[in-house]
Amino acid sequence: MIGRALRGAGWVLLIPGLLGATALLVLRQVTVVHTWHEYLIAASSFIPLLWVPLLIACLGLVLVLRSWWRLLGASATLALAVTLAWPMLPGPEREAVPEIMAPGTLSVLSLNVEYGSADVEELRGLSRQGVDAVAIQEITPDFEASLAAAGMFEAFPHRVGTSREGAGGTMLLSRTPVDLVASTEGTVFDNLLATTTVDGSLWHLGVIHTAPPQMGAEAWTRDAAAVGEMVAPFAQKNLLLVGDFNAIEQHHTMRELTADGSLHSLAVAGRGRGEGLWEPTWPVGRTAPPFARIDHALAGEGVSGPVPTYLTVPGTDHRALLVRAAPALGGTATDAVS
């Protein structure tokens, strides 16, 4: 009687677990289906959680199996759990040593301020951590006025971009002079690319904010393609893109941006245990816990840097990114601007 109940519970776990895992595997491998409908985009956001239905299915299989097969299944499930959990474990403690930054390293703080509702004082405090530039998405006129009142424009006297009511405004603040060299046309929100020079290294710095899935798969796909077209001519430069891409790394649009190798994510898992972990950046401060890393730092060929630091700022549903990128060899201010 007990055995029958266990097997019944096993089937209840096994079938949904297999269906969920299969669906996520298909979405991970056949990314073009993401562009068909916003519901598929939303479902694909859970690809990093593939291990959940896999473990559920394995647990169900253990309950369904009999005699020593059950023991074998339990051993396999334990091995799978350990394999999946290992990258999530904190890295070993390292001795505190001063961080050595390469000459020309660019430090950027990026944040979607959610309709200009983020805590300005917290943002100002974070910007004092040796930051060269601040990339802001969803900047409104009121938030711009708050930045001015907080002294941000004195600390970062150079800026490009504009504030807009709603979520469309995008702005880059910089300690060093900046020049706008490109922007997207026809996108839902503003996306811009500017140049600035840090310690003799010329940088092309993009602030990105693409359409969210709820605006439709067509707008989502179109905006990401427009960003790719905007930055393509500068792939051989010291290029860094930061912002809210409204897509996780496994989404079709992010795969397309990095497909030819001219762009790569600085948040690459596998650099070592405790580094490059799955760090969800949205939604923060909501009933549901953060489950999607849609805020990214993409670097051009030869540009390198540590995994970004993810920071919480009150008042916004996004986490901030503190990004440090070292220039490619030979990337100096003498490079011509394309």
Short mmCIF file of N, CA, C and O in Angstrom, two decimals, residues 24-88:
data_model
loop_
_atom_site.label_atom_id
_atom_site.label_comp_id
_atom_site.label_asym_id
_atom_site.label_seq_id
_atom_site.Cartn_x
_atom_site.Cartn_y
_atom_site.Cartn_z
N LEU A 24 12.06 23.62 -21.49
CA LEU A 24 13.18 24.54 -21.31
C LEU A 24 14.37 24.14 -22.18
O LEU A 24 15.10 25.01 -22.67
N LEU A 25 14.57 22.85 -22.36
CA LEU A 25 15.66 22.39 -23.23
C LEU A 25 15.41 22.83 -24.67
O LEU A 25 16.33 23.28 -25.36
N VAL A 26 14.16 22.71 -25.14
CA VAL A 26 13.83 23.15 -26.50
C VAL A 26 14.04 24.66 -26.62
O VAL A 26 14.62 25.14 -27.61
N LEU A 27 13.60 25.41 -25.63
CA LEU A 27 13.76 26.86 -25.68
C LEU A 27 15.24 27.26 -25.63
O LEU A 27 15.63 28.28 -26.21
N ARG A 28 16.05 26.47 -24.95
CA ARG A 28 17.48 26.78 -24.88
C ARG A 28 18.19 26.47 -26.19
O ARG A 28 19.09 27.19 -26.61
N GLN A 29 17.78 25.40 -26.85
CA GLN A 29 18.47 24.97 -28.06
C GLN A 29 17.93 25.61 -29.34
O GLN A 29 18.68 25.86 -30.27
N VAL A 30 16.63 25.88 -29.39
CA VAL A 30 16.01 26.44 -30.60
C VAL A 30 15.53 27.85 -30.27
O VAL A 30 14.34 28.10 -30.08
N THR A 31 16.48 28.77 -30.21
CA THR A 31 16.17 30.11 -29.71
C THR A 31 15.29 30.93 -30.63
O THR A 31 14.68 31.91 -30.19
N VAL A 32 15.21 30.58 -31.90
CA VAL A 32 14.39 31.37 -32.81
C VAL A 32 12.92 31.38 -32.39
O VAL A 32 12.19 32.32 -32.71
N VAL A 33 12.49 30.36 -31.66
CA VAL A 33 11.08 30.33 -31.23
C VAL A 33 10.79 31.45 -30.24
O VAL A 33 9.62 31.82 -30.05
N HIS A 34 11.82 32.02 -29.63
CA HIS A 34 11.59 33.15 -28.72
C HIS A 34 10.95 34.33 -29.45
O HIS A 34 10.25 35.14 -28.83
N THR A 35 11.24 34.45 -30.73
CA THR A 35 10.78 35.61 -31.50
C THR A 35 9.33 35.46 -31.96
O THR A 35 8.80 36.37 -32.59
N TRP A 36 8.70 34.32 -31.66
CA TRP A 36 7.35 34.08 -32.15
C TRP A 36 6.29 34.77 -31.31
O TRP A 36 5.27 35.20 -31.83
N HIS A 37 6.51 34.83 -29.98
CA HIS A 37 5.46 35.39 -29.11
C HIS A 37 6.07 35.80 -27.78
O HIS A 37 7.04 35.18 -27.31
N GLU A 38 5.48 36.83 -27.18
CA GLU A 38 6.01 37.32 -25.90
C GLU A 38 5.91 36.27 -24.78
O GLU A 38 6.71 36.28 -23.85
N TYR A 39 4.92 35.36 -24.87
CA TYR A 39 4.82 34.32 -23.85
C TYR A 39 6.02 33.37 -23.92
O TYR A 39 6.50 32.87 -22.90
N LEU A 40 6.52 33.11 -25.12
CA LEU A 40 7.69 32.27 -25.28
C LEU A 40 8.94 32.97 -24.76
O LEU A 40 9.84 32.33 -24.21
N ILE A 41 8.99 34.29 -24.93
CA ILE A 41 10.10 35.06 -24.38
C ILE A 41 10.09 34.95 -22.86
O ILE A 41 11.13 34.71 -22.22
N ALA A 42 8.90 35.12 -22.27
CA ALA A 42 8.78 35.04 -20.81
C ALA A 42 9.15 33.65 -20.31
O ALA A 42 9.88 33.52 -19.31
N ALA A 43 8.68 32.61 -20.99
CA ALA A 43 9.01 31.24 -20.57
C ALA A 43 10.51 30.99 -20.67
O ALA A 43 11.10 30.32 -19.81
N SER A 44 11.15 31.56 -21.68
CA SER A 44 12.60 31.37 -21.86
C SER A 44 13.41 32.02 -20.76
O SER A 44 14.58 31.66 -20.56
N SER A 45 12.83 32.97 -20.06
CA SER A 45 13.54 33.62 -18.96
C SER A 45 13.89 32.65 -17.85
O SER A 45 14.77 32.93 -17.03
N PHE A 46 13.23 31.48 -17.84
CA PHE A 46 13.46 30.50 -16.78
C PHE A 46 14.45 29.42 -17.20
O PHE A 46 14.63 28.44 -16.47
N ILE A 47 15.12 29.60 -18.35
CA ILE A 47 16.10 28.61 -18.78
C ILE A 47 17.18 28.36 -17.72
O ILE A 47 17.57 27.21 -17.50
N PRO A 48 17.69 29.40 -17.04
CA PRO A 48 18.69 29.13 -15.99
C PRO A 48 18.18 28.24 -14.87
O PRO A 48 18.97 27.70 -14.10
N LEU A 49 16.85 28.10 -14.75
CA LEU A 49 16.27 27.26 -13.70
C LEU A 49 15.93 25.86 -14.21
O LEU A 49 15.13 25.15 -13.61
N LEU A 50 16.57 25.46 -15.31
CA LEU A 50 16.34 24.13 -15.87
C LEU A 50 16.57 23.03 -14.86
O LEU A 50 15.92 21.97 -14.90
N TRP A 51 17.49 23.27 -13.93
CA TRP A 51 17.81 22.25 -12.94
C TRP A 51 16.62 21.92 -12.03
O TRP A 51 16.54 20.80 -11.49
N VAL A 52 15.66 22.84 -11.89
CA VAL A 52 14.52 22.59 -11.00
C VAL A 52 13.64 21.47 -11.54
O VAL A 52 13.41 20.46 -10.83
N PRO A 53 13.11 21.55 -12.77
CA PRO A 53 12.31 20.41 -13.25
C PRO A 53 13.13 19.14 -13.42
O PRO A 53 12.58 18.03 -13.29
N LEU A 54 14.43 19.27 -13.71
CA LEU A 54 15.26 18.08 -13.82
C LEU A 54 15.33 17.32 -12.50
O LEU A 54 15.17 16.09 -12.45
N LEU A 55 15.54 18.06 -11.41
CA LEU A 55 15.60 17.41 -10.10
C LEU A 55 14.24 16.86 -9.68
O LEU A 55 14.15 15.79 -9.06
N ILE A 56 13.18 17.58 -10.03
CA ILE A 56 11.83 17.09 -9.72
C ILE A 56 11.57 15.77 -10.45
O ILE A 56 11.04 14.81 -9.88
N ALA A 57 11.97 15.75 -11.73
CA ALA A 57 11.78 14.52 -12.51
C ALA A 57 12.61 13.37 -11.94
O ALA A 57 12.13 12.23 -11.86
N CYS A 58 13.85 13.67 -11.54
CA CYS A 58 14.71 12.63 -10.96
C CYS A 58 14.14 12.10 -9.66
O CYS A 58 14.16 10.89 -9.39
N LEU A 59 13.61 13.01 -8.84
CA LEU A 59 13.00 12.58 -7.58
C LEU A 59 11.79 11.70 -7.85
O LEU A 59 11.59 10.67 -7.18
N GLY A 60 10.98 12.11 -8.84
CA GLY A 60 9.83 11.28 -9.20
C GLY A 60 10.26 9.92 -9.69
O GLY A 60 9.63 8.90 -9.36
N LEU A 61 11.34 9.87 -10.47
CA LEU A 61 11.84 8.60 -10.98
C LEU A 61 12.29 7.69 -9.85
O LEU A 61 12.05 6.47 -9.87
N VAL A 62 12.93 8.26 -8.85
CA VAL A 62 13.36 7.47 -7.68
C VAL A 62 12.17 6.81 -7.00
O VAL A 62 12.21 5.64 -6.61
N LEU A 63 11.07 7.56 -6.89
CA LEU A 63 9.88 7.01 -6.22
C LEU A 63 9.18 5.95 -7.07
O LEU A 63 8.56 5.02 -6.54
N VAL A 64 9.29 6.09 -8.39
CA VAL A 64 8.64 5.14 -9.29
C VAL A 64 9.40 3.82 -9.35
O VAL A 64 8.81 2.74 -9.44
N LEU A 65 10.72 3.89 -9.28
CA LEU A 65 11.55 2.69 -9.39
C LEU A 65 11.36 1.76 -8.18
O LEU A 65 10.91 2.20 -7.11
N ARG A 66 11.76 0.50 -8.35
CA ARG A 66 11.60 -0.48 -7.28
C ARG A 66 12.96 -1.07 -6.89
O ARG A 66 13.92 -1.01 -7.65
N SER A 67 12.96 -1.62 -5.70
CA SER A 67 14.12 -2.33 -5.12
C SER A 67 15.41 -1.57 -5.32
O SER A 67 15.48 -0.37 -5.06
N TRP A 68 16.46 -2.26 -5.80
CA TRP A 68 17.78 -1.63 -5.86
C TRP A 68 17.86 -0.59 -6.96
O TRP A 68 18.76 0.27 -6.94
N TRP A 69 16.95 -0.63 -7.91
CA TRP A 69 16.92 0.43 -8.92
C TRP A 69 16.64 1.80 -8.27
O TRP A 69 17.11 2.83 -8.73
N ARG A 70 15.83 1.77 -7.22
CA ARG A 70 15.54 3.01 -6.51
C ARG A 70 16.80 3.58 -5.88
O ARG A 70 17.04 4.79 -5.91
N LEU A 71 17.65 2.70 -5.31
CA LEU A 71 18.91 3.15 -4.73
C LEU A 71 19.82 3.74 -5.81
O LEU A 71 20.46 4.77 -5.59
N LEU A 72 19.86 3.08 -6.96
CA LEU A 72 20.67 3.59 -8.07
C LEU A 72 20.16 4.95 -8.53
O LEU A 72 20.94 5.88 -8.78
N GLY A 73 18.83 5.08 -8.62
CA GLY A 73 18.26 6.36 -9.03
C GLY A 73 18.54 7.46 -8.02
O GLY A 73 18.81 8.61 -8.38
N ALA A 74 18.49 7.13 -6.72
CA ALA A 74 18.79 8.11 -5.68
C ALA A 74 20.24 8.57 -5.76
O ALA A 74 20.54 9.76 -5.59
N SER A 75 21.14 7.65 -6.06
CA SER A 75 22.56 8.01 -6.20
C SER A 75 22.77 8.95 -7.38
O SER A 75 23.50 9.94 -7.30
N ALA A 76 22.09 8.65 -8.50
CA ALA A 76 22.20 9.50 -9.68
C ALA A 76 21.62 10.89 -9.41
O ALA A 76 22.17 11.91 -9.85
N THR A 77 20.50 10.94 -8.68
CA THR A 77 19.89 12.23 -8.35
C THR A 77 20.80 13.06 -7.46
O THR A 77 20.96 14.27 -7.65
N LEU A 78 21.43 12.41 -6.49
CA LEU A 78 22.36 13.11 -5.61
C LEU A 78 23.55 13.66 -6.40
O LEU A 78 23.98 14.79 -6.20
N ALA A 79 24.07 12.85 -7.32
CA ALA A 79 25.20 13.29 -8.14
C ALA A 79 24.80 14.48 -9.00
O ALA A 79 25.56 15.44 -9.16
N LEU A 80 23.58 14.44 -9.57
CA LEU A 80 23.10 15.54 -10.39
C LEU A 80 22.96 16.81 -9.55
O LEU A 80 23.34 17.91 -9.99
N ALA A 81 22.42 16.67 -8.34
CA ALA A 81 22.23 17.82 -7.47
C ALA A 81 23.57 18.46 -7.12
O ALA A 81 23.71 19.69 -7.13
N VAL A 82 24.57 17.65 -6.82
CA VAL A 82 25.90 18.17 -6.49
C VAL A 82 26.50 18.88 -7.69
O VAL A 82 27.08 19.97 -7.59
N THR A 83 26.36 18.27 -8.88
CA THR A 83 26.91 18.87 -10.10
C THR A 83 26.28 20.23 -10.38
O THR A 83 26.96 21.18 -10.76
N LEU A 84 24.97 20.33 -10.19
CA LEU A 84 24.27 21.58 -10.46
C LEU A 84 24.55 22.63 -9.39
O LEU A 84 24.58 23.83 -9.66
N ALA A 85 24.76 22.18 -8.16
CA ALA A 85 24.96 23.12 -7.06
C ALA A 85 26.38 23.65 -6.98
O ALA A 85 26.61 24.76 -6.48
N TRP A 86 27.36 22.90 -7.49
CA TRP A 86 28.77 23.27 -7.35
C TRP A 86 29.07 24.69 -7.85
O TRP A 86 29.69 25.47 -7.14
N PRO A 87 28.62 25.07 -9.06
CA PRO A 87 28.93 26.43 -9.52
C PRO A 87 28.26 27.51 -8.68
O PRO A 87 28.68 28.67 -8.72
N MET A 88 27.19 27.13 -7.95
CA MET A 88 26.47 28.12 -7.15
C MET A 88 27.12 28.38 -5.80
O MET A 88 26.79 29.35 -5.12
#
